[in-house]
Coordinates of C-alpha atoms and ligand atoms in Angstrom, one line a residue:
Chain A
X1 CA 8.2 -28.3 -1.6
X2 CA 9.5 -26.8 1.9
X3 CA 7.7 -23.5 3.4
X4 CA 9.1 -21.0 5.8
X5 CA 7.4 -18.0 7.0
X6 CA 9.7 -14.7 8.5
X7 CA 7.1 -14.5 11.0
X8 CA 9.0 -11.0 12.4
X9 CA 8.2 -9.5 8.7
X10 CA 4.4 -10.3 8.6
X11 CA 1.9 -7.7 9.0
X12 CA -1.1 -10.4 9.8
X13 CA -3.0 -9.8 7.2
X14 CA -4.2 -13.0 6.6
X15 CA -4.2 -13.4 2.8
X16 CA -2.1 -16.5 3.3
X17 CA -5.5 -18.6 5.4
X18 CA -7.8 -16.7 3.1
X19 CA -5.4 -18.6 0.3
X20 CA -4.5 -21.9 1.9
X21 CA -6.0 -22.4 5.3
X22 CA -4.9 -26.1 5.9
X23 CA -1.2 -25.0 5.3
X24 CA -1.9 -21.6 7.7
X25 CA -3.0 -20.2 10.7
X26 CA -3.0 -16.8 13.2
X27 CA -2.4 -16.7 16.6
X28 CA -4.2 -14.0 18.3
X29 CA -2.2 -10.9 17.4
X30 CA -2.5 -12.5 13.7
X31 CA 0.5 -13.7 12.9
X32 CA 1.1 -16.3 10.9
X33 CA 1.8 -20.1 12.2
X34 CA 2.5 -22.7 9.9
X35 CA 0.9 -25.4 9.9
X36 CA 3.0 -27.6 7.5
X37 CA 5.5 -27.2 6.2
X38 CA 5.8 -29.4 3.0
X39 CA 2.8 -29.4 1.3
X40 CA 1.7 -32.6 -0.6
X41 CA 0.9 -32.0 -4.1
X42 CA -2.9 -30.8 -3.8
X43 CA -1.6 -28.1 -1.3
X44 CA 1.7 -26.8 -3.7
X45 CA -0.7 -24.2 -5.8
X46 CA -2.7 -23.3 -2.7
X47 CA 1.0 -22.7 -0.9
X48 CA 2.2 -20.6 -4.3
X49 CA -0.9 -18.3 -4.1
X50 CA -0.4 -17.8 -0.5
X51 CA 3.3 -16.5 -1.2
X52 CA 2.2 -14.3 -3.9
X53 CA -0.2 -12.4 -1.7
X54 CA 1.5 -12.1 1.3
X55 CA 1.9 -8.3 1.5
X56 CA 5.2 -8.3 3.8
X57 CA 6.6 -11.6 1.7
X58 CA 6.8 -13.0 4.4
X59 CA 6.2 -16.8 3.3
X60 CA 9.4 -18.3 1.0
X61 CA 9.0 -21.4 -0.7
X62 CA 11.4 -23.7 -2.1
X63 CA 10.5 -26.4 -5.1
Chain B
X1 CA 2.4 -14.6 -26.0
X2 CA 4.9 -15.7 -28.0
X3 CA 9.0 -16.0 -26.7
X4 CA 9.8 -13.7 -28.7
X5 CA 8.0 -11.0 -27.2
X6 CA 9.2 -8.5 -25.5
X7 CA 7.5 -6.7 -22.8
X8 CA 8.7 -3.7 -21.2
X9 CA 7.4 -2.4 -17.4
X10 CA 8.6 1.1 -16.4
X11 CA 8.4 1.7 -12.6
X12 CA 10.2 -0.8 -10.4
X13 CA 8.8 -1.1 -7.5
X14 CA 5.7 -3.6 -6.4
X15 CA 3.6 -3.3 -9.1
X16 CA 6.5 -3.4 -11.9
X17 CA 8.7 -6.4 -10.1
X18 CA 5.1 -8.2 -9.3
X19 CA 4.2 -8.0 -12.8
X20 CA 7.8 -10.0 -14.1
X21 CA 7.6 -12.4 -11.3
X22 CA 4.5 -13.4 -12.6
X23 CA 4.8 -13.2 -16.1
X24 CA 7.7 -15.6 -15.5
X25 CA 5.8 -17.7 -12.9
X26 CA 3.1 -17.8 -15.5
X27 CA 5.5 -19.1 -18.0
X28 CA 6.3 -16.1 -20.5
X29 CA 9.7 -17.0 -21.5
X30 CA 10.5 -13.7 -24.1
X31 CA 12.1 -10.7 -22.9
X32 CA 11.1 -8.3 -19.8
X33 CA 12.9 -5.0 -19.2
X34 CA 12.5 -3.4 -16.4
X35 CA 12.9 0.4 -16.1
X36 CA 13.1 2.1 -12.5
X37 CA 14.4 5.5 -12.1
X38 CA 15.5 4.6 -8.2
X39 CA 18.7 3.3 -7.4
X40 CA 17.6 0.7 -4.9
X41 CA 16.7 -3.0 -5.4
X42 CA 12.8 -3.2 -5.7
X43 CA 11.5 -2.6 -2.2
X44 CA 8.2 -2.4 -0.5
X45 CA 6.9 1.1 1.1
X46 CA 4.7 0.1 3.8
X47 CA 7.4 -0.8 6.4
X48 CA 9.1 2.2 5.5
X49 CA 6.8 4.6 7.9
X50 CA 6.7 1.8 10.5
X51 CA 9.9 -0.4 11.1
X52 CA 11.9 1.2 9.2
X53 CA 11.1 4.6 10.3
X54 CA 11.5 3.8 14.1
X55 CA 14.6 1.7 13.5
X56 CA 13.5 -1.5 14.2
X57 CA 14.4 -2.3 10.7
X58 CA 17.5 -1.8 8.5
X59 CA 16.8 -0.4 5.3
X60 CA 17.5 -3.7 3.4
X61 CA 14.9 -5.8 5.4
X62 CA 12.4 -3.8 3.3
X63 CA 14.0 -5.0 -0.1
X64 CA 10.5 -7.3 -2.2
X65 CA 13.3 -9.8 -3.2
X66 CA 17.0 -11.0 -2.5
X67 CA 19.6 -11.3 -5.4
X68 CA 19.3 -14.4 -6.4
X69 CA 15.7 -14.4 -6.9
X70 CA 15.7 -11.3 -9.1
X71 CA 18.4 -12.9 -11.0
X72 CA 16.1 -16.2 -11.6
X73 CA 13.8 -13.5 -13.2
X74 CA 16.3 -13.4 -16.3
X75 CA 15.5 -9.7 -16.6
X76 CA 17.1 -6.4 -18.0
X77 CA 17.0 -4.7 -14.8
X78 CA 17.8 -0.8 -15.7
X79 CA 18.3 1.3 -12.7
X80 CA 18.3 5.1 -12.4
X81 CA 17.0 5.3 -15.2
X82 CA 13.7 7.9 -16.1
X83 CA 11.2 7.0 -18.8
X84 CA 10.7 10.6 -20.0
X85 CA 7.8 9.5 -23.3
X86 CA 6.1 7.4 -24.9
X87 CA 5.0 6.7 -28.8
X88 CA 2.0 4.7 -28.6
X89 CA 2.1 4.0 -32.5
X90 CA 5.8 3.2 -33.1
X91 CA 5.1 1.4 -29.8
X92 CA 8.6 2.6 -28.1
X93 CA 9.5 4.5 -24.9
X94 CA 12.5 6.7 -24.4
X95 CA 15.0 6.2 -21.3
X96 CA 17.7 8.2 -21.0
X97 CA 17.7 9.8 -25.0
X98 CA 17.5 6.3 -26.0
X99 CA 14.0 4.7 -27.7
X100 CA 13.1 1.1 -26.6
X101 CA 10.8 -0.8 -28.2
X102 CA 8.5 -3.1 -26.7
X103 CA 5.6 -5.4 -28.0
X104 CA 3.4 -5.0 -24.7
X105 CA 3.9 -1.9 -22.0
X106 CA 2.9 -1.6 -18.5
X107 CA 3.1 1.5 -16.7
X108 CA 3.8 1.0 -13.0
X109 CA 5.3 4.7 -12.1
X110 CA 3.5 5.1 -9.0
X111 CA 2.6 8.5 -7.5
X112 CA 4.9 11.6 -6.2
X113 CA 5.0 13.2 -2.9
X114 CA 3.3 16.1 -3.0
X115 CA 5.7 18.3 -1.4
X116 CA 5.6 21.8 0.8
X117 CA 4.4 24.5 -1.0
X118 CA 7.1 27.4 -0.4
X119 CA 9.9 25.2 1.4
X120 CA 12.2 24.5 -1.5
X121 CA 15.8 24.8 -0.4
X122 CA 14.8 24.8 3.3
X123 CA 16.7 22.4 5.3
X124 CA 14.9 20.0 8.0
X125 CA 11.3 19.5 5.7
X126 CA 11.1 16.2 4.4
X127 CA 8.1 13.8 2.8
X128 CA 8.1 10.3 2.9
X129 CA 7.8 8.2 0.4
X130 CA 11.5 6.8 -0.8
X131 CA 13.7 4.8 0.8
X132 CA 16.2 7.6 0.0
X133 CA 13.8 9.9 2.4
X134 CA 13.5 7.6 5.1
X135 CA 17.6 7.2 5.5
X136 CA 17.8 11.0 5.2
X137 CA 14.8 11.5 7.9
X138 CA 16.1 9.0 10.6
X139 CA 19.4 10.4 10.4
X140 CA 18.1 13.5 11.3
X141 CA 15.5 12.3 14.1
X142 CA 19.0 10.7 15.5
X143 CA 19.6 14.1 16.7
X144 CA 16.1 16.1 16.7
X145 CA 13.8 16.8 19.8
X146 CA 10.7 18.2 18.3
X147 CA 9.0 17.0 15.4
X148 CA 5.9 18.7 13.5
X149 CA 3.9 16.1 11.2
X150 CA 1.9 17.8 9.0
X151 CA -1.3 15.7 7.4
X152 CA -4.6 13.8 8.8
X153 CA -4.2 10.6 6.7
X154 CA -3.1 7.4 7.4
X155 CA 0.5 8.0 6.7
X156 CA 0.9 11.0 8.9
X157 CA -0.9 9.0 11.3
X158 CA 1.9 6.2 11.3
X159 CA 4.7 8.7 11.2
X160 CA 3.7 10.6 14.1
X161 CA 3.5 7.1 16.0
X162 CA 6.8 6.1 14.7
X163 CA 8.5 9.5 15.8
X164 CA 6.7 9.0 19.1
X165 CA 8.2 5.3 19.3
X166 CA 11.6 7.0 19.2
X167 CA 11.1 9.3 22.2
X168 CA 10.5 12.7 20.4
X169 CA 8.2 15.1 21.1
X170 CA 5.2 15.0 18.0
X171 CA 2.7 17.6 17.2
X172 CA 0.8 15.9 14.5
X173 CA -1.4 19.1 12.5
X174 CA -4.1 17.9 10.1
X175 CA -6.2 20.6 7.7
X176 CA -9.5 18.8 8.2
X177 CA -11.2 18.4 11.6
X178 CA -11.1 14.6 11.2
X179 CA -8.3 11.5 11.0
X180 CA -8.7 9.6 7.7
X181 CA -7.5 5.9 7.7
X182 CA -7.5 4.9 3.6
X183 CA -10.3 4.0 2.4
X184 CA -12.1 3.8 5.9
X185 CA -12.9 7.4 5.9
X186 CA -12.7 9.3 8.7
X187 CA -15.6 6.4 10.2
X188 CA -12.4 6.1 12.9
X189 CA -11.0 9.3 13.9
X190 CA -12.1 9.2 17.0
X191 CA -10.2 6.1 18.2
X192 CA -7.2 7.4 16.1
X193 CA -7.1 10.6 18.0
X194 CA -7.6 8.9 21.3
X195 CA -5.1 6.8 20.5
X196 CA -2.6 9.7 19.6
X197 CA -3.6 11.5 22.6
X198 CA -2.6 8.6 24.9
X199 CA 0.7 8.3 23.4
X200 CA 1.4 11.8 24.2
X201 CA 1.4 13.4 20.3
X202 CA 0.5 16.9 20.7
X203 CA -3.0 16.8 18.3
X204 CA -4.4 19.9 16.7
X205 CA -7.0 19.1 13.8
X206 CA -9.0 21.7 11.8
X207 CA -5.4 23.7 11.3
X208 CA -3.8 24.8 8.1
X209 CA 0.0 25.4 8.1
X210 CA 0.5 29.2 6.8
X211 CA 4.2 29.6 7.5
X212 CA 7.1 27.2 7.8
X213 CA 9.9 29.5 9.9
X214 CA 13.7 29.1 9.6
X215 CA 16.8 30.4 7.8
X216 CA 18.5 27.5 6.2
X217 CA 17.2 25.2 8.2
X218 CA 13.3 24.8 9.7
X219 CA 12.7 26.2 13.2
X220 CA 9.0 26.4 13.7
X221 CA 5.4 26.1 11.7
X222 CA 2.6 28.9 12.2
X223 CA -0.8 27.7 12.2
X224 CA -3.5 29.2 10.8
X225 CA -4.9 30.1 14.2
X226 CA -1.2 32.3 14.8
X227 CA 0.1 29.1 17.2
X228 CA 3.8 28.8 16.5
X229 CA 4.9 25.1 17.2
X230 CA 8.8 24.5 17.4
X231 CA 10.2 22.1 15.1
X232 CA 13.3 20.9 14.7
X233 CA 12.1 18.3 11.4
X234 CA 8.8 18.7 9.9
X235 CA 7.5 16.0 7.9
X236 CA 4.8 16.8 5.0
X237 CA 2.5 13.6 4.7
X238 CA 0.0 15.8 2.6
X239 CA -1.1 13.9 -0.4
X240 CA 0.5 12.3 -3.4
X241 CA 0.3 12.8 -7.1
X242 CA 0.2 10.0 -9.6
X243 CA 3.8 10.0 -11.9
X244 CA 2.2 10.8 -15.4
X245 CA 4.1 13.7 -16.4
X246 CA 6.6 11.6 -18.9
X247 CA 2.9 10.2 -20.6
X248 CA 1.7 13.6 -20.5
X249 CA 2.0 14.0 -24.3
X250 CA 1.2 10.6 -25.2
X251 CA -1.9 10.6 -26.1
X252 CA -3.0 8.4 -23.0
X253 CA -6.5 9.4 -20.8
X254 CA -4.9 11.1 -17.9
X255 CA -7.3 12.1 -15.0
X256 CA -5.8 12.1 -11.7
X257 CA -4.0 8.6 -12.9
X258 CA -3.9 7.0 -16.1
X259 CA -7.5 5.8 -17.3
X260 CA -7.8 2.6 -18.0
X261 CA -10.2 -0.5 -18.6
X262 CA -11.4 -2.8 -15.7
X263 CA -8.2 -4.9 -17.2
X264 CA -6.0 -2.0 -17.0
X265 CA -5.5 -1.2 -20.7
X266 CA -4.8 2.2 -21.0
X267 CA -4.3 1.8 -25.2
X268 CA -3.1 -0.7 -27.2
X269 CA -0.9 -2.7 -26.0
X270 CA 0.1 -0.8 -22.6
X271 CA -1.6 -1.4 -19.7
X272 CA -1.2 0.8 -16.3
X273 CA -1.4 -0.6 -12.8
X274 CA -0.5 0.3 -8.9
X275 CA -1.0 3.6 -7.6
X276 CA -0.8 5.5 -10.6
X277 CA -3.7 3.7 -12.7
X278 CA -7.2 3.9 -12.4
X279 CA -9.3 1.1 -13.6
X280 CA -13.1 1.1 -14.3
X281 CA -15.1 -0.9 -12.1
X282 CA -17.5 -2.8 -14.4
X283 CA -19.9 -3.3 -11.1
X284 CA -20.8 0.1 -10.3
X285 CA -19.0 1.5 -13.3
X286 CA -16.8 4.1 -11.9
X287 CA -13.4 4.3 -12.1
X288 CA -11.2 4.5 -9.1
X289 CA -7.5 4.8 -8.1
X290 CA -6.1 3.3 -4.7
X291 CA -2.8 3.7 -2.9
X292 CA -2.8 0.5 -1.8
X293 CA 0.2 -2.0 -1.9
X294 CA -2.0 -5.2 -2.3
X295 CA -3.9 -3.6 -5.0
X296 CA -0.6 -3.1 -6.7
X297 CA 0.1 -6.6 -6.6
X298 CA -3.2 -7.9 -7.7
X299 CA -3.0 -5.7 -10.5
X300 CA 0.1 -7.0 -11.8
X301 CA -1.2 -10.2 -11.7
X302 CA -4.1 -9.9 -13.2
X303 CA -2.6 -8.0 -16.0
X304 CA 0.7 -10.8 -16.6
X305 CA -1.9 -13.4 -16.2
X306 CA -4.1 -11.8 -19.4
X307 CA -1.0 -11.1 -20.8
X308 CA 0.3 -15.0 -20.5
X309 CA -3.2 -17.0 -20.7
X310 CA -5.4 -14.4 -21.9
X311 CA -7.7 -14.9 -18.7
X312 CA -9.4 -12.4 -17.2
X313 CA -9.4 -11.6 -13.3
X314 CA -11.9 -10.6 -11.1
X315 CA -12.0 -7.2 -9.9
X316 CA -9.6 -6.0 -7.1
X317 CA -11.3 -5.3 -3.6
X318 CA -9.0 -2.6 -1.8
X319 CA -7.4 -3.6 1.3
X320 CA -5.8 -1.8 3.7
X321 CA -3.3 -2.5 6.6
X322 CA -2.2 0.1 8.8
X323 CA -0.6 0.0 12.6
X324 CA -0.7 2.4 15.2
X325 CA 1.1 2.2 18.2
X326 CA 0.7 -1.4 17.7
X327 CA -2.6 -1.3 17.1
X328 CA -3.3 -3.2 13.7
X329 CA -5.9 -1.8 11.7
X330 CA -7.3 -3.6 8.8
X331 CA -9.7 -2.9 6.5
X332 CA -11.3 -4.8 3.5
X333 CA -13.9 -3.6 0.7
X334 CA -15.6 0.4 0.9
X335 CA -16.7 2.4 4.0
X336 CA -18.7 5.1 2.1
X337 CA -18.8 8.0 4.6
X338 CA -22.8 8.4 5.3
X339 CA -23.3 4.3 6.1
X340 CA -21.8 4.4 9.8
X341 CA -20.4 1.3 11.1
X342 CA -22.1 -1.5 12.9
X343 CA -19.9 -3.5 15.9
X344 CA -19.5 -7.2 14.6
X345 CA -17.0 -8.9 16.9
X346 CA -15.6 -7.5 19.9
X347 CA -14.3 -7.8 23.4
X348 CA -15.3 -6.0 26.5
X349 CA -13.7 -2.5 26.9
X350 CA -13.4 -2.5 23.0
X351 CA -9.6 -2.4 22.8
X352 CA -10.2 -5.1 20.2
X353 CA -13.1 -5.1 17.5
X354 CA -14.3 -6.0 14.1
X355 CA -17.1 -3.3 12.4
X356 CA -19.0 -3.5 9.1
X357 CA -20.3 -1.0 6.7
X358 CA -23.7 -2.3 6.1
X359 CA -26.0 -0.6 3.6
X360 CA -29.6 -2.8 2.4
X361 CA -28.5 -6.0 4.6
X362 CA -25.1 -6.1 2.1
X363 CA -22.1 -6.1 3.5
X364 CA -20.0 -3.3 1.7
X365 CA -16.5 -3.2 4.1
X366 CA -15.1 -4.7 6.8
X367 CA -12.5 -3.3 9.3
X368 CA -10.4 -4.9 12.2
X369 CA -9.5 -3.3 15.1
X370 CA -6.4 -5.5 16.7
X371 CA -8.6 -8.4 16.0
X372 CA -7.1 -10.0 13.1
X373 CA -8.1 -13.4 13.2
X374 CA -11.9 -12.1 13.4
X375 CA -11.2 -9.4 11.2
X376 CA -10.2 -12.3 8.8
X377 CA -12.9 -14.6 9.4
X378 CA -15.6 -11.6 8.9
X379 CA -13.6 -11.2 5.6
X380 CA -14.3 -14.3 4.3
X381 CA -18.0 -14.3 5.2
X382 CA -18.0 -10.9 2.9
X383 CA -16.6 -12.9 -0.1
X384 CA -18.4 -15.8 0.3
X385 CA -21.9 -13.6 0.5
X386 CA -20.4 -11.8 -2.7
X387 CA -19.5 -14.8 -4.7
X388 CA -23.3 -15.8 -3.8
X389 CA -25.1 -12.9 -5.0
X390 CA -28.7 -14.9 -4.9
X391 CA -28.4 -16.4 -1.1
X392 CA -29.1 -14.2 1.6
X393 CA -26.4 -12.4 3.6
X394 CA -25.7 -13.5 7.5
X395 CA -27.6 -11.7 9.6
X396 CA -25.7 -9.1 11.6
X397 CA -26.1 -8.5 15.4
X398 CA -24.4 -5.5 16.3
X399 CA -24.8 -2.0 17.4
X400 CA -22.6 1.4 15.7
X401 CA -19.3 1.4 16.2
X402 CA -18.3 5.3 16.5
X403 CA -19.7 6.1 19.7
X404 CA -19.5 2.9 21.8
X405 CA -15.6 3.2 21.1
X406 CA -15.6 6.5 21.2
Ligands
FAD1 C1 5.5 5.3 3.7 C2 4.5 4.6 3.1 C3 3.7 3.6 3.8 C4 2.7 2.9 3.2 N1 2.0 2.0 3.9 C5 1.0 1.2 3.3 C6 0.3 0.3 4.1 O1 0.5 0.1 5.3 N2 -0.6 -0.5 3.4 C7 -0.8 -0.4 2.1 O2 -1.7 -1.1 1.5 N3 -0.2 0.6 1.4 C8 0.8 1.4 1.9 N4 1.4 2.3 1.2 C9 1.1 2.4 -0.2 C10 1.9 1.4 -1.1 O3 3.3 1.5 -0.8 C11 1.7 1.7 -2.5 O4 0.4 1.4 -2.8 C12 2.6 0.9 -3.5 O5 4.0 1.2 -3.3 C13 2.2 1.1 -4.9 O6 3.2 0.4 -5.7 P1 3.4 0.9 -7.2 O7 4.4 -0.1 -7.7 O8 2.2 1.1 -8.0 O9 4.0 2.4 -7.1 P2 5.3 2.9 -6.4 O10 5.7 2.1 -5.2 O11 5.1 4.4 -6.2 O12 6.5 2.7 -7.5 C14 6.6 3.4 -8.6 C15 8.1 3.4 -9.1 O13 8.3 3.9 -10.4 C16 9.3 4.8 -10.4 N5 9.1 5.8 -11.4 C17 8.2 6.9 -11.5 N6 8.3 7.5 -12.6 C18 9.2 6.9 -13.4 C19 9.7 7.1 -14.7 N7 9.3 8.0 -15.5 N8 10.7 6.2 -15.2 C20 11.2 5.2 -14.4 N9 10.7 5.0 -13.1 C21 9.7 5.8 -12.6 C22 9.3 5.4 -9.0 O14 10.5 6.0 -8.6 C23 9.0 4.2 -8.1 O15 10.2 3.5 -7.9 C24 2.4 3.1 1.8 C25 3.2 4.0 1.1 C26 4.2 4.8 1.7 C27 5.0 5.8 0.9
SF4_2 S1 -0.3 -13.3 4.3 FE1 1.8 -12.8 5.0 S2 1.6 -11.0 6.3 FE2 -0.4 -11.9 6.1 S3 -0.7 -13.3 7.9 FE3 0.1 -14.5 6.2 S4 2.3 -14.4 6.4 FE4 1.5 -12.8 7.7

C-alpha cells in the first residue's frame, strides 16, 4: 500500500490523526504531514479509515 | 445483501457517491444506480465558497473523485436526471417518466437554496450552493466593484471574505444582530465581526433587506432602516430548504427533512441521509438535521455498512470547518446557546485559541480558533471522556471565551 496526501486540498481537520495517528501528523496551521508512507499491514485499515474521512479527500491510497 | 440486489441512491453528490463507495468498499457486489439531477461529476461544496469562489481553485479541483475511480465503482451513473416520486409499496422511483425499481433506497437530495423573495428574473442576484452558481458568480465578480452579501451565517460569512479576497468592495447585511457560525451559535460573533471589520467588509447586523433596486439588472438594496447600499451583485446566503418536494406524496414523515430512525430509515427499505435527513438521536431523543459535509459522509457509511454487514454505527457527532480570512475555525459536538464558552488552550493576544462548552463538568462542544492541532487534541479528550461515561472528565482550567477575545 503507498499513501499520498494533496496537502494544498486539506482543510486540517484532523480526522486523518484522530484515525491513524502513527501514519499522520499536523504542523501548526494543521495541515497534514505524513508520516509514512507505506503502511505495514496492521496500519492498512487504520490508513483506509483515514482516507474515508478526510473531508477535502485529500489522502489517496493505492493497494 | 445478496448480489443480486439492487440498490438505488437518488442525489449525487457526498452523501449519495459516499454511500456506493462504501457499499463497494464494504463488498456489496449487486447493482447501484445512482440518480443526480446535476450535470457535473459528484463534487464537494465546501470549497466552493472558499477556493473556488476567490479563484484559487478551478472548478474541477472541487470534483469528490477522478474518472477512473468512479468507474472502479461499476455503477449506473445517471446524470441530469430528477427523481420526481416515489412508491414505497411497489418499491420503485420515477426518473424522467420512467419507474425504477430498487430493492433498498437512499435518499441523499440534499437541500435547496432558499432564494430572494421578489427577485425572480432580476439579473446580478445569485445564491450559492451549485457549482453552476459559483461559475456564473465569479464570472460576474470578474467585472463587478460592489458586492452586497445578504445573511449572518457561516456561508455568508465566507462569501463576504472570499469577495473581499478578490479586491471588491463587500457590505455583508445580516437580519439578526448576531454572526452565526454552524452549530457554534452566535457564542463567536464577536470575533467574526472583528474579523470582518478588519478586512474592510462594510458590516451592518440587525438589518432586513425590504427592496432589491434595478431594472433588468440589480443596482442597489434598501435596508430596512431606508440605507440604500449600491450593488453591482448581491449574493443571497439566507437559508436553505431540504429537497423533499418529489417525496412529498409518498407517504414518508416529512418535517423540515425527511424523519428518520437513529439509522436513517425513513420506511421500509429506504433510508435518507446528508442534509436533507433528520435522524433521531437515541441519547437525548431528539431528532436533528445538520448541513454538514462530514455528517453526510458518516451517514452514508453508516447506512452502506448496515446495509452490507448489518452493523450498527454509533451516532454521528456534528463537525464543522469553516475559514475566514484564513482563519480556520473548527468546531466539534453542540454549543447550546445559554452554556457560554470556557478558554481551554490559547496563546497570548488570543489570535489562536481552543474553547469548550461545558455544562455539569461534561464537555458538550469544542471549537478551534486557528489552533488546529490543539483543537484536535482537545477533540480527542472529548471522545475519550464520552466513550468513558463512568470515569471522571479532565478537569478544565479556563476562563470564558466571549469577552477576553472580544
Ligand atoms: C457553498 C457551501 C459551502 C459549504 N461549506 C461547508 C463547510 O465548510 N463545512 C461543512 O461541514 N459543510 C459545508 N457545507 C455543507 C455541505 O456542503 C453539505 O453538508 C453537503 O453537501 C451535504 O451533502 P448531501 O449529499 O447530503 O447533499 P447535497 O450536497 O445538497 O447534494 C444533493 C444532490 O441531490 C441532487 N438532487 C436533489 N433533488 C434531486 C432529485 N429529485 N433527483 C435527483 N437529484 C436530486 C442535488 O442536485 C444535489 O446534487 C457547505 C455548503 C455550501 C453550499
Ligand atoms: S483529514 Fe484530510 S483535511 Fe483533515 S488534516 Fe487530514 S488530510 Fe487534512
Amino acid at each position: 500500500m503507498q499513501i499520498t496526501v494533496n496537502t494544498p486540498a486539506c482543510v486540517g481537520a484532523g480526522q486523518c490523526v484522530m484515525a491513524a495517528g502513527e501514519l499522520f501528523d499536523q504542523d501548526d496551521d494543521g495541515i497534514v504531514m505524513l508520516l509514512e508512507d507505506s503502511p505495514d499491514a496492521a496500519q492498512q485499515a487504520g490508513a483506509r479509515r483515514a482516507a474515508s474521512l478526510c473531508p477535502a479527500r485529500a489522502i489517496k491510497i493505492a493497494e | 445483501m445478496d448480489d443480486a440486489a439492487r440498490i438505488v441512491i437518488v442525489g449525487a453528490s457526498v452523501a449519495g457517491l459516499t454511500t456506493a463507495e462504501t457499499l463497494r468498499a464494504e463488498g456489496f457486489a449487486g447493482s447501484i444506480t445512482l440518480i443526480g439531477d446535476e450535470t457535473h461529476a459528484p463534487y464537494s461544496r465546501p470549497p466552493l465558497s472558499k477556493h473556488v469562489l476567490t479563484g484559487e481553485w478551478t472548478p474541477e479541483q472541487a470534483d469528490l473523485s477522478d474518472p477512473i475511480e468512479l468507474a472502479a465503482l461499476n455503477l449506473t451513473l445517471i446524470q441530469g436526471a430528477r427523481a420526481t416520486s416515489l412508491d414505497i409499496r411497489g418499491h420503485t422511483v420515477t426518473v424522467g417518466g420512467e419507474a425504477i425499481s430498487y430493492d433498498t433506497l437512499v435518499i441523499a437530495t440534499g437541500v435547496a437554496a432558499r432564494r430572494m423573495a421578489g427577485t425572480e428574473g432580476l439579473a446580478g442576484v445569485y445564491s450559492l450552493r451549485t457549482l453552476d452558481d459559483v461559475v456564473a458568480l465569479r464570472k460576474e465578480l470578474a467585472t463587478a466593484k460592489r458586492v452586497v452579501v445578504i445573511g449572518a451565517g457561516v456561508l455568508g460569512s465566507e462569501i463576504a471574505a472570499a469577495t473581499r479576497k478578490r479586491g471588491l468592495e463587500v457590505a455583508l447585511i445580516g437580519r439578526t444582530s448576531e454572526l452565526r457560525l454552524g452549530q457554534v451559535g452566535s457564542h463567536l460573533s464577536p470575533l467574526i465581526a472583528a474579523l470582518h471589520r478588519e478586512n474592510g467588509v462594510d458590516l451592518r447586523l440587525g438589518f432586513d433587506v425590504t427592496e432589491v433596486i434595478g431594472e433588468d439588472h440589480v443596482s442597489a438594496i434598501v435596508l430596512s432602516d431606508g440605507t440604500v447600499i449600491p450593488a453591482d451583485v448581491v449574493v443571497a446566503a439566507i437559508g436553505s430548504l431540504p429537497a423533499t418536494e418529489w417525496v412529498s406524496d409518498s407517504g414518508l414523515e416529512l418535517s423540515d427533512g425527511i424523519v428518520c430512525d437513529s439509522n436513517g430509515l425513513a420506511a421500509p427499505d429506504v433510508y435518507a441521509i446528508g442534509d436533507v435527513a433528520r435522524w433521531r438521536d437515541d441519547l437525548t431523543a431528539a431528532s436533528t438535521r445538520a448541513e454538514h459535509h462530514l455528517k453526510a459522509t458518516e451517514q452514508a457509511q453508516a447506512v452502506a455498512r448496515l446495509l452490507v454487514t448489518g452493523e450498527e454505527s454509533p451516532a454521528v457527532v456534528p463537525f464543522f470547518w469553516s475559514e475566514l480570512y484564513g482563519t480556520k475555525i473548527q468546531a466539534y459536538g453542540r454549543f447550546p446557546a445559554v452554556v457560554p464558552l470556557t478558554t481551554i488552550a490559547s496563546e497570548p493576544g488570543g489570535a489562536r485559541f481552543v474553547a469548550a462548552s461545558v455544562q455539569d463538568g461534561q464537555v458538550l462542544g469544542v471549537v478551534g480558533w486557528n489552533m488546529p492541532r490543539d483543537f484536535r487534541l482537545a477533540r480527542a479528550d472529548m471522545v475519550a471522556a464520552a466513550e468513558k461515561p463512568q470515569s471522571t472528565q479532565p478537569e478544565l482550567v479556563g476562563s470564558e471565551t466571549g469577552s477576553q477575545h472580544a
